[in-house]
JSON list of C-alpha atoms in Angstrom, two decimals:
[
{"chain": "A", "resi": 1, "resn": "MET", "atom": "CA", "xyz": [-23.17, 49.09, 9.92]},
{"chain": "A", "resi": 2, "resn": "ASP", "atom": "CA", "xyz": [-20.75, 47.86, 12.91]},
{"chain": "A", "resi": 3, "resn": "PHE", "atom": "CA", "xyz": [-20.42, 44.23, 12.05]},
{"chain": "A", "resi": 4, "resn": "PHE", "atom": "CA", "xyz": [-17.08, 43.88, 11.67]},
{"chain": "A", "resi": 5, "resn": "SER", "atom": "CA", "xyz": [-16.74, 45.57, 15.60]},
{"chain": "A", "resi": 6, "resn": "SER", "atom": "CA", "xyz": [-16.96, 43.62, 18.60]},
{"chain": "A", "resi": 7, "resn": "GLN", "atom": "CA", "xyz": [-19.70, 41.38, 19.56]},
{"chain": "A", "resi": 8, "resn": "GLU", "atom": "CA", "xyz": [-21.12, 42.93, 22.74]},
{"chain": "A", "resi": 9, "resn": "SER", "atom": "CA", "xyz": [-21.46, 46.40, 19.90]},
{"chain": "A", "resi": 10, "resn": "LEU", "atom": "CA", "xyz": [-24.09, 44.07, 17.37]},
{"chain": "A", "resi": 11, "resn": "THR", "atom": "CA", "xyz": [-27.66, 43.43, 16.96]},
{"chain": "A", "resi": 12, "resn": "TRP", "atom": "CA", "xyz": [-29.02, 40.14, 16.11]},
{"chain": "A", "resi": 13, "resn": "PHE", "atom": "CA", "xyz": [-29.47, 41.26, 12.59]},
{"chain": "A", "resi": 14, "resn": "GLU", "atom": "CA", "xyz": [-25.99, 42.19, 11.96]},
{"chain": "A", "resi": 15, "resn": "TRP", "atom": "CA", "xyz": [-24.57, 39.11, 13.84]},
{"chain": "A", "resi": 16, "resn": "VAL", "atom": "CA", "xyz": [-26.73, 37.49, 10.70]},
{"chain": "A", "resi": 17, "resn": "LEU", "atom": "CA", "xyz": [-25.17, 39.42, 8.58]},
{"chain": "A", "resi": 18, "resn": "ARG", "atom": "CA", "xyz": [-21.76, 38.72, 9.80]},
{"chain": "A", "resi": 19, "resn": "ALA", "atom": "CA", "xyz": [-22.47, 35.13, 9.56]},
{"chain": "A", "resi": 20, "resn": "VAL", "atom": "CA", "xyz": [-23.08, 34.93, 5.99]},
{"chain": "A", "resi": 21, "resn": "ILE", "atom": "CA", "xyz": [-19.80, 37.26, 5.43]},
{"chain": "A", "resi": 22, "resn": "GLY", "atom": "CA", "xyz": [-17.97, 35.30, 6.96]},
{"chain": "A", "resi": 23, "resn": "PHE", "atom": "CA", "xyz": [-19.09, 31.72, 5.54]},
{"chain": "A", "resi": 24, "resn": "ILE", "atom": "CA", "xyz": [-19.36, 33.42, 2.12]},
{"chain": "A", "resi": 25, "resn": "PHE", "atom": "CA", "xyz": [-15.15, 34.40, 2.74]},
{"chain": "A", "resi": 26, "resn": "LEU", "atom": "CA", "xyz": [-15.01, 30.80, 3.70]},
{"chain": "A", "resi": 27, "resn": "LEU", "atom": "CA", "xyz": [-15.56, 29.37, 0.69]},
{"chain": "A", "resi": 28, "resn": "ILE", "atom": "CA", "xyz": [-14.05, 31.72, -0.96]},
{"chain": "A", "resi": 29, "resn": "VAL", "atom": "CA", "xyz": [-11.12, 31.04, 0.54]},
{"chain": "A", "resi": 30, "resn": "ALA", "atom": "CA", "xyz": [-11.44, 27.07, 0.19]},
{"chain": "A", "resi": 31, "resn": "ARG", "atom": "CA", "xyz": [-11.68, 26.99, -3.08]},
{"chain": "A", "resi": 32, "resn": "ALA", "atom": "CA", "xyz": [-8.68, 29.11, -3.72]},
{"chain": "A", "resi": 33, "resn": "LEU", "atom": "CA", "xyz": [-6.71, 26.44, -1.67]},
{"chain": "A", "resi": 34, "resn": "GLY", "atom": "CA", "xyz": [-7.51, 23.92, -3.73]},
{"chain": "A", "resi": 35, "resn": "GLN", "atom": "CA", "xyz": [-9.35, 20.59, -2.47]},
{"chain": "A", "resi": 36, "resn": "ARG", "atom": "CA", "xyz": [-5.66, 18.94, -1.88]},
{"chain": "A", "resi": 37, "resn": "THR", "atom": "CA", "xyz": [-5.34, 21.43, 0.54]},
{"chain": "A", "resi": 38, "resn": "ILE", "atom": "CA", "xyz": [-8.82, 19.93, 3.02]},
{"chain": "A", "resi": 39, "resn": "SER", "atom": "CA", "xyz": [-8.12, 16.82, 2.01]},
{"chain": "A", "resi": 40, "resn": "GLN", "atom": "CA", "xyz": [-10.72, 14.02, 1.38]},
{"chain": "A", "resi": 41, "resn": "LEU", "atom": "CA", "xyz": [-13.63, 17.29, 2.49]},
{"chain": "A", "resi": 42, "resn": "ARG", "atom": "CA", "xyz": [-16.09, 19.02, 0.22]},
{"chain": "A", "resi": 43, "resn": "ILE", "atom": "CA", "xyz": [-15.60, 22.72, 0.39]},
{"chain": "A", "resi": 44, "resn": "LEU", "atom": "CA", "xyz": [-18.72, 22.90, 1.41]},
{"chain": "A", "resi": 45, "resn": "ASP", "atom": "CA", "xyz": [-18.56, 20.27, 4.52]},
{"chain": "A", "resi": 46, "resn": "PHE", "atom": "CA", "xyz": [-14.74, 21.67, 5.14]},
{"chain": "A", "resi": 47, "resn": "VAL", "atom": "CA", "xyz": [-16.27, 25.35, 5.51]},
{"chain": "A", "resi": 48, "resn": "ILE", "atom": "CA", "xyz": [-19.00, 23.79, 8.44]},
{"chain": "A", "resi": 49, "resn": "ALA", "atom": "CA", "xyz": [-16.52, 21.27, 10.72]},
{"chain": "A", "resi": 50, "resn": "LEU", "atom": "CA", "xyz": [-14.35, 24.71, 10.68]},
{"chain": "A", "resi": 51, "resn": "VAL", "atom": "CA", "xyz": [-16.28, 27.56, 11.89]},
{"chain": "A", "resi": 52, "resn": "ILE", "atom": "CA", "xyz": [-18.57, 26.23, 14.21]},
{"chain": "A", "resi": 53, "resn": "GLY", "atom": "CA", "xyz": [-16.84, 24.19, 16.72]},
{"chain": "A", "resi": 54, "resn": "ASN", "atom": "CA", "xyz": [-14.28, 27.39, 17.07]},
{"chain": "A", "resi": 55, "resn": "ILE", "atom": "CA", "xyz": [-17.91, 29.96, 17.30]},
{"chain": "A", "resi": 56, "resn": "ILE", "atom": "CA", "xyz": [-19.62, 27.36, 20.00]},
{"chain": "A", "resi": 57, "resn": "ALA", "atom": "CA", "xyz": [-16.28, 27.50, 21.79]},
{"chain": "A", "resi": 58, "resn": "HIS", "atom": "CA", "xyz": [-15.46, 30.75, 22.12]},
{"chain": "A", "resi": 59, "resn": "PRO", "atom": "CA", "xyz": [-18.53, 32.19, 24.49]},
{"chain": "A", "resi": 60, "resn": "LEU", "atom": "CA", "xyz": [-18.19, 28.80, 26.43]},
{"chain": "A", "resi": 61, "resn": "SER", "atom": "CA", "xyz": [-14.74, 29.62, 27.75]},
{"chain": "A", "resi": 62, "resn": "ASP", "atom": "CA", "xyz": [-14.93, 33.45, 28.13]},
{"chain": "A", "resi": 63, "resn": "GLU", "atom": "CA", "xyz": [-17.38, 34.80, 30.48]},
{"chain": "A", "resi": 64, "resn": "HIS", "atom": "CA", "xyz": [-17.17, 38.57, 28.71]},
{"chain": "A", "resi": 65, "resn": "LEU", "atom": "CA", "xyz": [-18.67, 36.84, 25.41]},
{"chain": "A", "resi": 66, "resn": "TRP", "atom": "CA", "xyz": [-22.12, 36.54, 24.63]},
{"chain": "A", "resi": 67, "resn": "LEU", "atom": "CA", "xyz": [-23.58, 32.93, 23.89]},
{"chain": "A", "resi": 68, "resn": "LYS", "atom": "CA", "xyz": [-26.64, 34.78, 22.04]},
{"chain": "A", "resi": 69, "resn": "GLY", "atom": "CA", "xyz": [-23.71, 35.79, 19.30]},
{"chain": "A", "resi": 70, "resn": "SER", "atom": "CA", "xyz": [-23.00, 32.27, 18.55]},
{"chain": "A", "resi": 71, "resn": "ILE", "atom": "CA", "xyz": [-26.29, 30.75, 19.18]},
{"chain": "A", "resi": 72, "resn": "ILE", "atom": "CA", "xyz": [-27.50, 32.90, 16.01]},
{"chain": "A", "resi": 73, "resn": "THR", "atom": "CA", "xyz": [-24.20, 32.73, 14.11]},
{"chain": "A", "resi": 74, "resn": "THR", "atom": "CA", "xyz": [-24.77, 28.98, 14.20]},
{"chain": "A", "resi": 75, "resn": "THR", "atom": "CA", "xyz": [-27.76, 28.90, 13.28]},
{"chain": "A", "resi": 76, "resn": "VAL", "atom": "CA", "xyz": [-27.47, 31.11, 9.79]},
{"chain": "A", "resi": 77, "resn": "LEU", "atom": "CA", "xyz": [-24.43, 28.93, 9.39]},
{"chain": "A", "resi": 78, "resn": "MET", "atom": "CA", "xyz": [-26.45, 25.99, 9.92]},
{"chain": "A", "resi": 79, "resn": "VAL", "atom": "CA", "xyz": [-29.05, 27.18, 7.26]},
{"chain": "A", "resi": 80, "resn": "LEU", "atom": "CA", "xyz": [-26.46, 27.92, 4.36]},
{"chain": "A", "resi": 81, "resn": "TYR", "atom": "CA", "xyz": [-25.04, 24.75, 5.10]},
{"chain": "A", "resi": 82, "resn": "ILE", "atom": "CA", "xyz": [-28.50, 23.12, 4.33]},
{"chain": "A", "resi": 83, "resn": "SER", "atom": "CA", "xyz": [-29.39, 25.38, 1.29]},
{"chain": "A", "resi": 84, "resn": "GLY", "atom": "CA", "xyz": [-25.80, 24.63, -0.05]},
{"chain": "A", "resi": 85, "resn": "VAL", "atom": "CA", "xyz": [-26.49, 20.93, -0.33]},
{"chain": "A", "resi": 86, "resn": "PHE", "atom": "CA", "xyz": [-29.63, 21.79, -1.57]},
{"chain": "A", "resi": 87, "resn": "MET", "atom": "CA", "xyz": [-28.23, 23.55, -4.11]},
{"chain": "A", "resi": 88, "resn": "ILE", "atom": "CA", "xyz": [-25.88, 21.54, -5.50]},
{"chain": "A", "resi": 89, "resn": "LEU", "atom": "CA", "xyz": [-28.34, 19.12, -5.53]},
{"chain": "A", "resi": 90, "resn": "LYS", "atom": "CA", "xyz": [-30.54, 21.37, -7.68]},
{"chain": "A", "resi": 91, "resn": "TRP", "atom": "CA", "xyz": [-28.68, 23.57, -9.96]},
{"chain": "A", "resi": 92, "resn": "PRO", "atom": "CA", "xyz": [-25.80, 22.06, -12.15]},
{"chain": "A", "resi": 93, "resn": "TRP", "atom": "CA", "xyz": [-24.23, 25.55, -12.15]},
{"chain": "A", "resi": 94, "resn": "PHE", "atom": "CA", "xyz": [-24.04, 26.17, -8.65]},
{"chain": "A", "resi": 95, "resn": "ARG", "atom": "CA", "xyz": [-22.66, 22.53, -8.30]},
{"chain": "A", "resi": 96, "resn": "LYS", "atom": "CA", "xyz": [-19.45, 23.05, -10.30]},
{"chain": "A", "resi": 97, "resn": "LEU", "atom": "CA", "xyz": [-19.29, 26.83, -8.57]},
{"chain": "A", "resi": 98, "resn": "VAL", "atom": "CA", "xyz": [-18.71, 25.28, -5.71]},
{"chain": "A", "resi": 99, "resn": "ASN", "atom": "CA", "xyz": [-17.80, 21.03, -6.42]},
{"chain": "A", "resi": 100, "resn": "ASN", "atom": "CA", "xyz": [-14.24, 21.35, -8.20]},
{"chain": "A", "resi": 101, "resn": "PRO", "atom": "CA", "xyz": [-14.71, 18.74, -11.66]},
{"chain": "A", "resi": 102, "resn": "PRO", "atom": "CA", "xyz": [-12.59, 15.83, -11.80]},
{"chain": "A", "resi": 103, "resn": "VAL", "atom": "CA", "xyz": [-9.10, 16.39, -13.41]},
{"chain": "A", "resi": 104, "resn": "THR", "atom": "CA", "xyz": [-7.26, 14.10, -15.50]},
{"chain": "A", "resi": 105, "resn": "ILE", "atom": "CA", "xyz": [-3.85, 13.64, -14.18]},
{"chain": "A", "resi": 106, "resn": "VAL", "atom": "CA", "xyz": [-2.57, 9.89, -16.22]},
{"chain": "A", "resi": 107, "resn": "LYS", "atom": "CA", "xyz": [-4.19, 8.69, -19.84]},
{"chain": "A", "resi": 108, "resn": "ASP", "atom": "CA", "xyz": [-3.04, 5.70, -22.06]},
{"chain": "A", "resi": 109, "resn": "GLY", "atom": "CA", "xyz": [0.00, 5.11, -19.19]},
{"chain": "A", "resi": 110, "resn": "GLU", "atom": "CA", "xyz": [1.11, 8.82, -20.23]},
{"chain": "A", "resi": 111, "resn": "ILE", "atom": "CA", "xyz": [0.75, 11.59, -17.85]},
{"chain": "A", "resi": 112, "resn": "LEU", "atom": "CA", "xyz": [-0.73, 15.04, -18.11]},
{"chain": "A", "resi": 113, "resn": "TYR", "atom": "CA", "xyz": [1.74, 17.36, -16.83]},
{"chain": "A", "resi": 114, "resn": "GLU", "atom": "CA", "xyz": [-1.22, 20.20, -17.29]},
{"chain": "A", "resi": 115, "resn": "GLY", "atom": "CA", "xyz": [-2.88, 18.13, -15.24]},
{"chain": "A", "resi": 116, "resn": "LEU", "atom": "CA", "xyz": [-1.34, 18.10, -12.30]},
{"chain": "A", "resi": 117, "resn": "LYS", "atom": "CA", "xyz": [-0.97, 21.51, -12.51]},
{"chain": "A", "resi": 118, "resn": "ARG", "atom": "CA", "xyz": [-5.14, 21.90, -12.85]},
{"chain": "A", "resi": 119, "resn": "ALA", "atom": "CA", "xyz": [-5.39, 19.76, -9.72]},
{"chain": "A", "resi": 120, "resn": "ARG", "atom": "CA", "xyz": [-2.20, 21.72, -7.80]},
{"chain": "A", "resi": 121, "resn": "ILE", "atom": "CA", "xyz": [-0.65, 18.25, -6.98]},
{"chain": "A", "resi": 122, "resn": "SER", "atom": "CA", "xyz": [2.86, 18.06, -7.39]},
{"chain": "A", "resi": 123, "resn": "LEU", "atom": "CA", "xyz": [4.61, 14.16, -9.43]},
{"chain": "A", "resi": 124, "resn": "ASP", "atom": "CA", "xyz": [5.21, 13.00, -6.11]},
{"chain": "A", "resi": 125, "resn": "VAL", "atom": "CA", "xyz": [2.01, 13.00, -4.43]},
{"chain": "A", "resi": 126, "resn": "LEU", "atom": "CA", "xyz": [0.57, 11.07, -8.09]},
{"chain": "A", "resi": 127, "resn": "LEU", "atom": "CA", "xyz": [2.67, 8.34, -7.43]},
{"chain": "A", "resi": 128, "resn": "GLU", "atom": "CA", "xyz": [2.51, 8.00, -3.42]},
{"chain": "A", "resi": 129, "resn": "GLU", "atom": "CA", "xyz": [-1.49, 7.73, -4.32]},
{"chain": "A", "resi": 130, "resn": "LEU", "atom": "CA", "xyz": [-0.64, 5.00, -6.81]},
{"chain": "A", "resi": 131, "resn": "ARG", "atom": "CA", "xyz": [1.43, 3.16, -4.66]},
{"chain": "A", "resi": 132, "resn": "GLU", "atom": "CA", "xyz": [-1.49, 3.34, -1.66]},
{"chain": "A", "resi": 133, "resn": "ASN", "atom": "CA", "xyz": [-3.34, 1.57, -4.48]},
{"chain": "A", "resi": 134, "resn": "GLN", "atom": "CA", "xyz": [-0.83, -1.10, -5.08]},
{"chain": "A", "resi": 135, "resn": "ILE", "atom": "CA", "xyz": [-0.33, 0.29, -8.55]},
{"chain": "A", "resi": 136, "resn": "ASP", "atom": "CA", "xyz": [3.85, -0.11, -9.45]},
{"chain": "A", "resi": 137, "resn": "ASP", "atom": "CA", "xyz": [4.36, 1.19, -12.87]},
{"chain": "A", "resi": 138, "resn": "VAL", "atom": "CA", "xyz": [2.24, 4.69, -14.23]},
{"chain": "A", "resi": 139, "resn": "LYS", "atom": "CA", "xyz": [1.96, 2.69, -18.01]},
{"chain": "A", "resi": 140, "resn": "LYS", "atom": "CA", "xyz": [-0.61, 0.29, -16.20]},
{"chain": "A", "resi": 141, "resn": "VAL", "atom": "CA", "xyz": [-3.28, 2.97, -15.84]},
{"chain": "A", "resi": 142, "resn": "VAL", "atom": "CA", "xyz": [-5.29, 3.16, -18.88]},
{"chain": "A", "resi": 143, "resn": "LEU", "atom": "CA", "xyz": [-7.47, 6.80, -16.87]},
{"chain": "A", "resi": 144, "resn": "ALA", "atom": "CA", "xyz": [-6.72, 8.57, -13.39]},
{"chain": "A", "resi": 145, "resn": "THR", "atom": "CA", "xyz": [-8.78, 11.87, -12.55]},
{"chain": "A", "resi": 146, "resn": "TRP", "atom": "CA", "xyz": [-8.37, 13.70, -9.64]},
{"chain": "A", "resi": 147, "resn": "GLU", "atom": "CA", "xyz": [-11.73, 13.62, -7.77]},
{"chain": "A", "resi": 148, "resn": "ALA", "atom": "CA", "xyz": [-13.36, 16.72, -5.83]},
{"chain": "A", "resi": 149, "resn": "ASP", "atom": "CA", "xyz": [-12.94, 15.13, -3.03]},
{"chain": "A", "resi": 150, "resn": "GLY", "atom": "CA", "xyz": [-9.13, 14.68, -3.08]},
{"chain": "A", "resi": 151, "resn": "LYS", "atom": "CA", "xyz": [-8.81, 11.42, -4.33]},
{"chain": "A", "resi": 152, "resn": "VAL", "atom": "CA", "xyz": [-7.36, 9.50, -7.71]},
{"chain": "A", "resi": 153, "resn": "SER", "atom": "CA", "xyz": [-9.38, 7.00, -8.81]},
{"chain": "A", "resi": 154, "resn": "TYR", "atom": "CA", "xyz": [-7.82, 4.95, -11.54]},
{"chain": "A", "resi": 155, "resn": "PHE", "atom": "CA", "xyz": [-8.58, 2.31, -13.94]},
{"chain": "A", "resi": 156, "resn": "LEU", "atom": "CA", "xyz": [-6.57, -0.20, -15.15]},
{"chain": "A", "resi": 157, "resn": "ASP", "atom": "CA", "xyz": [-5.29, -1.39, -18.77]},
{"chain": "A", "resi": 158, "resn": "PRO", "atom": "CA", "xyz": [-7.52, -4.42, -19.20]},
{"chain": "A", "resi": 159, "resn": "LYS", "atom": "CA", "xyz": [-4.40, -6.88, -19.34]},
{"chain": "A", "resi": 160, "resn": "TYR", "atom": "CA", "xyz": [-3.28, -5.78, -15.87]},
{"chain": "A", "resi": 161, "resn": "GLN", "atom": "CA", "xyz": [-6.44, -6.26, -14.09]},
{"chain": "A", "resi": 162, "resn": "ASN", "atom": "CA", "xyz": [-7.02, -9.10, -11.62]},
{"chain": "A", "resi": 163, "resn": "ILE", "atom": "CA", "xyz": [-8.77, -12.32, -13.56]},
{"chain": "A", "resi": 164, "resn": "THR", "atom": "CA", "xyz": [-12.09, -12.23, -11.55]},
{"chain": "A", "resi": 165, "resn": "PRO", "atom": "CA", "xyz": [-14.68, -15.91, -12.25]},
{"chain": "A", "resi": 166, "resn": "GLU", "atom": "CA", "xyz": [-16.26, -13.79, -14.65]},
{"chain": "A", "resi": 167, "resn": "THR", "atom": "CA", "xyz": [-13.66, -12.85, -16.49]},
{"chain": "A", "resi": 168, "resn": "LEU", "atom": "CA", "xyz": [-13.39, -17.06, -16.81]},
{"chain": "A", "resi": 169, "resn": "GLY", "atom": "CA", "xyz": [-16.97, -17.56, -17.15]},
{"chain": "A", "resi": 170, "resn": "ILE", "atom": "CA", "xyz": [-16.91, -19.23, -13.87]},
{"chain": "A", "resi": 171, "resn": "LYS", "atom": "CA", "xyz": [-20.72, -19.30, -11.62]},
{"chain": "A", "resi": 172, "resn": "THR", "atom": "CA", "xyz": [-19.82, -18.14, -8.15]},
{"chain": "A", "resi": 173, "resn": "GLU", "atom": "CA", "xyz": [-23.04, -17.44, -5.53]},
{"chain": "A", "resi": 174, "resn": "PRO", "atom": "CA", "xyz": [-24.69, -14.11, -3.82]},
{"chain": "A", "resi": 175, "resn": "PHE", "atom": "CA", "xyz": [-22.42, -12.83, -1.64]},
{"chain": "A", "resi": 176, "resn": "LYS", "atom": "CA", "xyz": [-24.38, -13.06, 2.37]},
{"chain": "A", "resi": 177, "resn": "HIS", "atom": "CA", "xyz": [-23.00, -11.27, 4.79]},
{"chain": "A", "resi": 178, "resn": "PRO", "atom": "CA", "xyz": [-22.24, -13.02, 7.70]},
{"chain": "A", "resi": 179, "resn": "ARG", "atom": "CA", "xyz": [-24.80, -12.33, 10.78]},
{"chain": "A", "resi": 180, "resn": "THR", "atom": "CA", "xyz": [-23.55, -11.80, 14.34]},
{"chain": "A", "resi": 181, "resn": "VAL", "atom": "CA", "xyz": [-25.36, -14.15, 16.40]},
{"chain": "A", "resi": 182, "resn": "ILE", "atom": "CA", "xyz": [-23.01, -13.17, 19.77]},
{"chain": "A", "resi": 183, "resn": "LYS", "atom": "CA", "xyz": [-21.11, -9.99, 21.03]},
{"chain": "A", "resi": 184, "resn": "GLU", "atom": "CA", "xyz": [-19.30, -9.29, 24.04]},
{"chain": "A", "resi": 185, "resn": "GLY", "atom": "CA", "xyz": [-21.26, -12.80, 25.88]},
{"chain": "A", "resi": 186, "resn": "THR", "atom": "CA", "xyz": [-24.67, -12.26, 24.61]},
{"chain": "A", "resi": 187, "resn": "ILE", "atom": "CA", "xyz": [-26.48, -13.64, 22.69]},
{"chain": "A", "resi": 188, "resn": "LEU", "atom": "CA", "xyz": [-28.62, -11.69, 20.09]},
{"chain": "A", "resi": 189, "resn": "THR", "atom": "CA", "xyz": [-31.95, -13.10, 20.04]},
{"chain": "A", "resi": 190, "resn": "ASN", "atom": "CA", "xyz": [-33.90, -10.61, 17.20]},
{"chain": "A", "resi": 191, "resn": "GLU", "atom": "CA", "xyz": [-30.98, -12.03, 15.17]},
{"chain": "A", "resi": 192, "resn": "LEU", "atom": "CA", "xyz": [-31.20, -15.94, 15.82]},
{"chain": "A", "resi": 193, "resn": "MET", "atom": "CA", "xyz": [-35.17, -15.56, 15.05]},
{"chain": "A", "resi": 194, "resn": "GLU", "atom": "CA", "xyz": [-34.52, -14.43, 11.70]},
{"chain": "A", "resi": 195, "resn": "LEU", "atom": "CA", "xyz": [-31.79, -16.65, 11.24]},
{"chain": "A", "resi": 196, "resn": "GLN", "atom": "CA", "xyz": [-35.11, -19.47, 12.41]},
{"chain": "A", "resi": 197, "resn": "LYS", "atom": "CA", "xyz": [-32.76, -20.80, 15.10]},
{"chain": "A", "resi": 198, "resn": "ASP", "atom": "CA", "xyz": [-32.43, -20.91, 18.43]},
{"chain": "A", "resi": 199, "resn": "GLU", "atom": "CA", "xyz": [-30.28, -20.23, 21.98]},
{"chain": "A", "resi": 200, "resn": "GLU", "atom": "CA", "xyz": [-30.32, -23.79, 22.54]},
{"chain": "A", "resi": 201, "resn": "TRP", "atom": "CA", "xyz": [-29.48, -24.38, 19.17]},
{"chain": "A", "resi": 202, "resn": "ILE", "atom": "CA", "xyz": [-26.41, -21.83, 19.56]},
{"chain": "A", "resi": 203, "resn": "THR", "atom": "CA", "xyz": [-25.06, -23.42, 23.37]},
{"chain": "A", "resi": 204, "resn": "SER", "atom": "CA", "xyz": [-25.27, -26.49, 21.50]},
{"chain": "A", "resi": 205, "resn": "GLN", "atom": "CA", "xyz": [-23.23, -25.92, 18.62]},
{"chain": "A", "resi": 206, "resn": "LEU", "atom": "CA", "xyz": [-20.85, -23.85, 21.16]},
{"chain": "A", "resi": 207, "resn": "LYS", "atom": "CA", "xyz": [-20.09, -26.55, 23.37]},
{"chain": "A", "resi": 208, "resn": "LYS", "atom": "CA", "xyz": [-20.10, -29.05, 20.18]},
{"chain": "A", "resi": 209, "resn": "LEU", "atom": "CA", "xyz": [-17.53, -27.34, 18.30]},
{"chain": "A", "resi": 210, "resn": "TYR", "atom": "CA", "xyz": [-15.40, -25.38, 20.65]},
{"chain": "A", "resi": 211, "resn": "GLN", "atom": "CA", "xyz": [-16.23, -26.44, 24.24]},
{"chain": "A", "resi": 212, "resn": "THR", "atom": "CA", "xyz": [-17.23, -23.11, 25.54]},
{"chain": "A", "resi": 213, "resn": "ASN", "atom": "CA", "xyz": [-20.26, -21.26, 27.00]},
{"chain": "A", "resi": 214, "resn": "VAL", "atom": "CA", "xyz": [-21.89, -18.45, 25.66]},
{"chain": "A", "resi": 215, "resn": "LYS", "atom": "CA", "xyz": [-20.20, -15.80, 28.36]},
{"chain": "A", "resi": 216, "resn": "GLU", "atom": "CA", "xyz": [-16.33, -16.68, 27.16]},
{"chain": "A", "resi": 217, "resn": "VAL", "atom": "CA", "xyz": [-17.62, -15.73, 23.59]},
{"chain": "A", "resi": 218, "resn": "LEU", "atom": "CA", "xyz": [-16.62, -12.18, 22.40]},
{"chain": "A", "resi": 219, "resn": "LEU", "atom": "CA", "xyz": [-17.94, -12.61, 18.73]},
{"chain": "A", "resi": 220, "resn": "ALA", "atom": "CA", "xyz": [-19.67, -15.25, 16.81]},
{"chain": "A", "resi": 221, "resn": "THR", "atom": "CA", "xyz": [-20.84, -15.06, 13.13]},
{"chain": "A", "resi": 222, "resn": "LEU", "atom": "CA", "xyz": [-23.20, -17.42, 10.99]},
{"chain": "A", "resi": 223, "resn": "ASP", "atom": "CA", "xyz": [-22.67, -17.38, 7.78]},
{"chain": "A", "resi": 224, "resn": "ASN", "atom": "CA", "xyz": [-25.60, -18.49, 4.87]},
{"chain": "A", "resi": 225, "resn": "LYS", "atom": "CA", "xyz": [-24.39, -22.02, 4.97]},
{"chain": "A", "resi": 226, "resn": "ASP", "atom": "CA", "xyz": [-25.16, -22.54, 8.73]},
{"chain": "A", "resi": 227, "resn": "LYS", "atom": "CA", "xyz": [-21.64, -22.30, 9.64]},
{"chain": "A", "resi": 228, "resn": "LEU", "atom": "CA", "xyz": [-20.17, -20.72, 13.52]},
{"chain": "A", "resi": 229, "resn": "ASN", "atom": "CA", "xyz": [-17.24, -18.86, 13.32]},
{"chain": "A", "resi": 230, "resn": "VAL", "atom": "CA", "xyz": [-16.11, -17.96, 17.28]},
{"chain": "A", "resi": 231, "resn": "PHE", "atom": "CA", "xyz": [-13.72, -15.40, 18.55]},
{"chain": "A", "resi": 232, "resn": "LEU", "atom": "CA", "xyz": [-13.02, -16.10, 22.33]},
{"chain": "A", "resi": 233, "resn": "TYR", "atom": "CA", "xyz": [-12.27, -13.69, 24.58]},
{"chain": "A", "resi": 234, "resn": "LYS", "atom": "CA", "xyz": [-8.14, -13.85, 25.10]}
]
């Protein structure tokens, strides 16, 4: 078969075959490179993002390339990607084949050098990740793992964890996200209706509390205690 030959010599079946071979080859390459290379993308996501843009871009910019081949290749890759996602959800053996398992790199305050080698990261990278999470001492970490998405998950020793109301036995009110009622000088009437308010109420509150009108408001939110927070254009 000449599916490695120039594009104009390929049949539709050879286009499909070449797309499948290319997709599998890129999976192997991405798996071999390791998670650090592709940062915070899963391997399947990395492969599909890498190839589709180039496949469509080339025939659009080069009149000698056929768009038919790019469309067939992109369609095949899309089917392979969706199939791969389905297989990850359905079959654990395929999930283990495609995704890197979590690697323990810190345990009970001790750095596991073998774990760093398996994750293919340096000591500097580990320390950088800890600094980004505002951890100043590895000894405070009871467990840290290198995840499949290229991030470090960590758990602090209980004596170094932040004190929370639950820790002190203090009851707290349920959190309710503030609702946006004005955005860029426009009242969001649907939000007001759900909050059992009307436009007259909002305009009167703006005049009373902020001495302004709706058109001067960049953003206004209303919390669960009916407190109106307003950000004006500046």
